[in-house]
């Protein structure tokens, strides 16, 4: 099994930056796709960014040019660098990892963008 531990959330002013981290432990062999999702109160959980084991990335349109997903395979860690944050980025952010037949979730970390 895989365990995902997230960190880096917090309160930031509009225009500020945060970096989220997700460390994967356990049976991590075979993990390919890793993602960051977010969920605002009363809203659907949405995919924010994804990255494959070979470094291919994708982003939801609303964060393109502001967020960067990356991974450090030696540390089994995935990052989400968030710049130029907006109030609409406020949500609980979840780390996600997928195998062919399994999906794993972190506990979530709160990101609040407010003056």
mmCIF file of C-alpha atoms in Angstrom:
data_model
loop_
_atom_site.group_PDB
_atom_site.id
_atom_site.type_symbol
_atom_site.label_atom_id
_atom_site.label_comp_id
_atom_site.label_asym_id
_atom_site.label_seq_id
_atom_site.Cartn_x
_atom_site.Cartn_y
_atom_site.Cartn_z
ATOM 1 C CA UNK A 1 0.000 0.000 0.000
ATOM 2 C CA UNK A 2 0.945 3.631 -0.477
ATOM 3 C CA UNK A 3 0.776 6.423 2.057
ATOM 4 C CA UNK A 4 0.845 10.071 1.010
ATOM 5 C CA UNK A 5 1.812 12.794 3.474
ATOM 6 C CA UNK A 6 1.208 16.399 2.482
ATOM 7 C CA UNK A 7 2.555 19.645 3.856
ATOM 8 C CA UNK A 8 2.943 23.299 2.929
ATOM 9 C CA UNK A 9 -0.570 24.674 3.104
ATOM 10 C CA UNK A 10 -1.428 27.846 4.928
ATOM 11 C CA UNK A 11 -2.782 31.368 4.745
ATOM 12 C CA UNK A 12 -1.346 33.688 2.118
ATOM 13 C CA UNK A 13 -2.299 37.063 0.684
ATOM 14 C CA UNK A 14 -3.388 37.448 -2.934
ATOM 15 C CA UNK A 15 -0.348 37.505 -5.175
ATOM 16 C CA UNK A 16 1.670 35.434 -2.752
ATOM 17 C CA UNK A 17 3.209 32.004 -3.125
ATOM 18 C CA UNK A 18 3.133 28.615 -1.448
ATOM 19 C CA UNK A 19 4.840 25.321 -2.159
ATOM 20 C CA UNK A 20 3.021 22.115 -1.344
ATOM 21 C CA UNK A 21 4.901 18.868 -0.808
ATOM 22 C CA UNK A 22 3.712 15.275 -0.903
ATOM 23 C CA UNK A 23 5.926 12.424 0.249
ATOM 24 C CA UNK A 24 4.990 8.910 -0.849
ATOM 25 C CA UNK A 25 5.905 5.927 1.305
ATOM 26 C CA UNK A 26 5.112 2.237 1.288
ATOM 27 C CA UNK A 27 4.900 0.127 -1.843
ATOM 28 C CA UNK A 28 5.656 2.893 -4.289
ATOM 29 C CA UNK A 29 7.079 0.733 -7.063
ATOM 30 C CA UNK A 30 4.902 0.980 -10.149
ATOM 31 C CA UNK A 31 3.423 4.384 -9.379
ATOM 32 C CA UNK A 32 3.301 6.404 -12.569
ATOM 33 C CA UNK A 33 0.779 9.229 -12.394
ATOM 34 C CA UNK A 34 0.842 11.658 -9.483
ATOM 35 C CA UNK A 35 -1.536 14.552 -9.174
ATOM 36 C CA UNK A 36 -2.712 17.464 -7.112
ATOM 37 C CA UNK A 37 -6.444 17.942 -6.696
ATOM 38 C CA UNK A 38 -8.323 20.634 -4.837
ATOM 39 C CA UNK A 39 -11.781 20.974 -3.377
ATOM 40 C CA UNK A 40 -13.453 24.173 -2.257
ATOM 41 C CA UNK A 41 -16.375 24.050 0.198
ATOM 42 C CA UNK A 42 -19.508 22.843 -1.557
ATOM 43 C CA UNK A 43 -17.650 22.228 -4.806
ATOM 44 C CA UNK A 44 -16.512 19.176 -6.720
ATOM 45 C CA UNK A 45 -12.979 17.971 -6.309
ATOM 46 C CA UNK A 46 -11.026 18.998 -9.392
ATOM 47 C CA UNK A 47 -7.716 17.992 -10.889
ATOM 48 C CA UNK A 48 -5.254 20.877 -10.671
ATOM 49 C CA UNK A 49 -2.039 19.376 -12.013
ATOM 50 C CA UNK A 50 -0.565 16.020 -12.880
ATOM 51 C CA UNK A 51 2.844 14.571 -13.608
ATOM 52 C CA UNK A 52 4.017 11.198 -14.892
ATOM 53 C CA UNK A 53 7.117 9.293 -13.885
ATOM 54 C CA UNK A 54 8.960 10.633 -16.928
ATOM 55 C CA UNK A 55 8.068 14.245 -16.176
ATOM 56 C CA UNK A 56 5.126 14.917 -18.473
ATOM 57 C CA UNK A 57 2.864 17.532 -16.870
ATOM 58 C CA UNK A 58 -0.646 18.832 -17.295
ATOM 59 C CA UNK A 59 -2.618 21.644 -15.661
ATOM 60 C CA UNK A 60 -6.136 22.875 -15.393
ATOM 61 C CA UNK A 61 -6.533 26.064 -17.417
ATOM 62 C CA UNK A 62 -7.151 28.260 -14.389
ATOM 63 C CA UNK A 63 -3.653 27.668 -12.977
ATOM 64 C CA UNK A 64 -1.561 27.566 -16.140
ATOM 65 C CA UNK A 65 1.331 29.988 -15.916
ATOM 66 C CA UNK A 66 0.998 30.261 -12.136
ATOM 67 C CA UNK A 67 1.411 26.726 -10.768
ATOM 68 C CA UNK A 68 4.206 24.254 -11.427
ATOM 69 C CA UNK A 69 4.107 20.570 -10.551
ATOM 70 C CA UNK A 70 7.376 18.684 -10.207
ATOM 71 C CA UNK A 71 8.694 15.486 -8.689
ATOM 72 C CA UNK A 72 11.912 14.386 -7.074
ATOM 73 C CA UNK A 73 12.035 10.651 -7.606
ATOM 74 C CA UNK A 74 15.039 10.223 -5.307
ATOM 75 C CA UNK A 75 12.970 11.654 -2.452
ATOM 76 C CA UNK A 76 9.663 10.106 -3.564
ATOM 77 C CA UNK A 77 8.209 13.581 -3.360
ATOM 78 C CA UNK A 78 5.862 15.605 -5.544
ATOM 79 C CA UNK A 79 5.657 19.374 -5.289
ATOM 80 C CA UNK A 80 3.189 22.019 -6.322
ATOM 81 C CA UNK A 81 4.687 25.488 -6.539
ATOM 82 C CA UNK A 82 1.863 28.015 -6.483
ATOM 83 C CA UNK A 83 2.612 31.606 -7.472
ATOM 84 C CA UNK A 84 0.402 34.640 -8.014
ATOM 85 C CA UNK A 85 -2.233 33.094 -5.811
ATOM 86 C CA UNK A 86 -5.809 34.292 -6.104
ATOM 87 C CA UNK A 87 -8.722 34.053 -3.667
ATOM 88 C CA UNK A 88 -10.358 31.533 -5.991
ATOM 89 C CA UNK A 89 -7.430 29.200 -5.357
ATOM 90 C CA UNK A 90 -8.679 28.747 -1.797
ATOM 91 C CA UNK A 91 -9.389 25.052 -1.253
ATOM 92 C CA UNK A 92 -8.202 21.897 0.405
ATOM 93 C CA UNK A 93 -5.432 20.495 -1.773
ATOM 94 C CA UNK A 94 -4.994 16.735 -2.010
ATOM 95 C CA UNK A 95 -2.092 14.680 -3.248
ATOM 96 C CA UNK A 96 -3.098 11.732 -5.417
ATOM 97 C CA UNK A 97 -1.186 8.762 -6.811
ATOM 98 C CA UNK A 98 -2.352 6.102 -9.238
ATOM 99 C CA UNK A 99 -1.410 2.631 -10.332
ATOM 100 C CA UNK A 100 -3.276 0.752 -13.037
ATOM 101 C CA UNK A 101 -5.754 -0.629 -10.516
ATOM 102 C CA UNK A 102 -5.321 1.537 -7.405
ATOM 103 C CA UNK A 103 -5.734 5.154 -6.371
ATOM 104 C CA UNK A 104 -4.288 6.723 -3.230
ATOM 105 C CA UNK A 105 -5.077 10.005 -1.506
ATOM 106 C CA UNK A 106 -3.353 12.201 1.011
ATOM 107 C CA UNK A 107 -5.177 13.752 3.938
ATOM 108 C CA UNK A 108 -5.396 17.192 2.346
ATOM 109 C CA UNK A 109 -3.827 20.508 3.243
ATOM 110 C CA UNK A 110 -5.725 23.775 3.484
ATOM 111 C CA UNK A 111 -4.726 26.682 1.257
ATOM 112 C CA UNK A 112 -6.419 29.983 2.011
ATOM 113 C CA UNK A 113 -5.776 33.059 -0.120
ATOM 114 C CA UNK A 114 -7.171 36.153 1.533
ATOM 115 C CA UNK A 115 -6.331 39.700 2.512
#
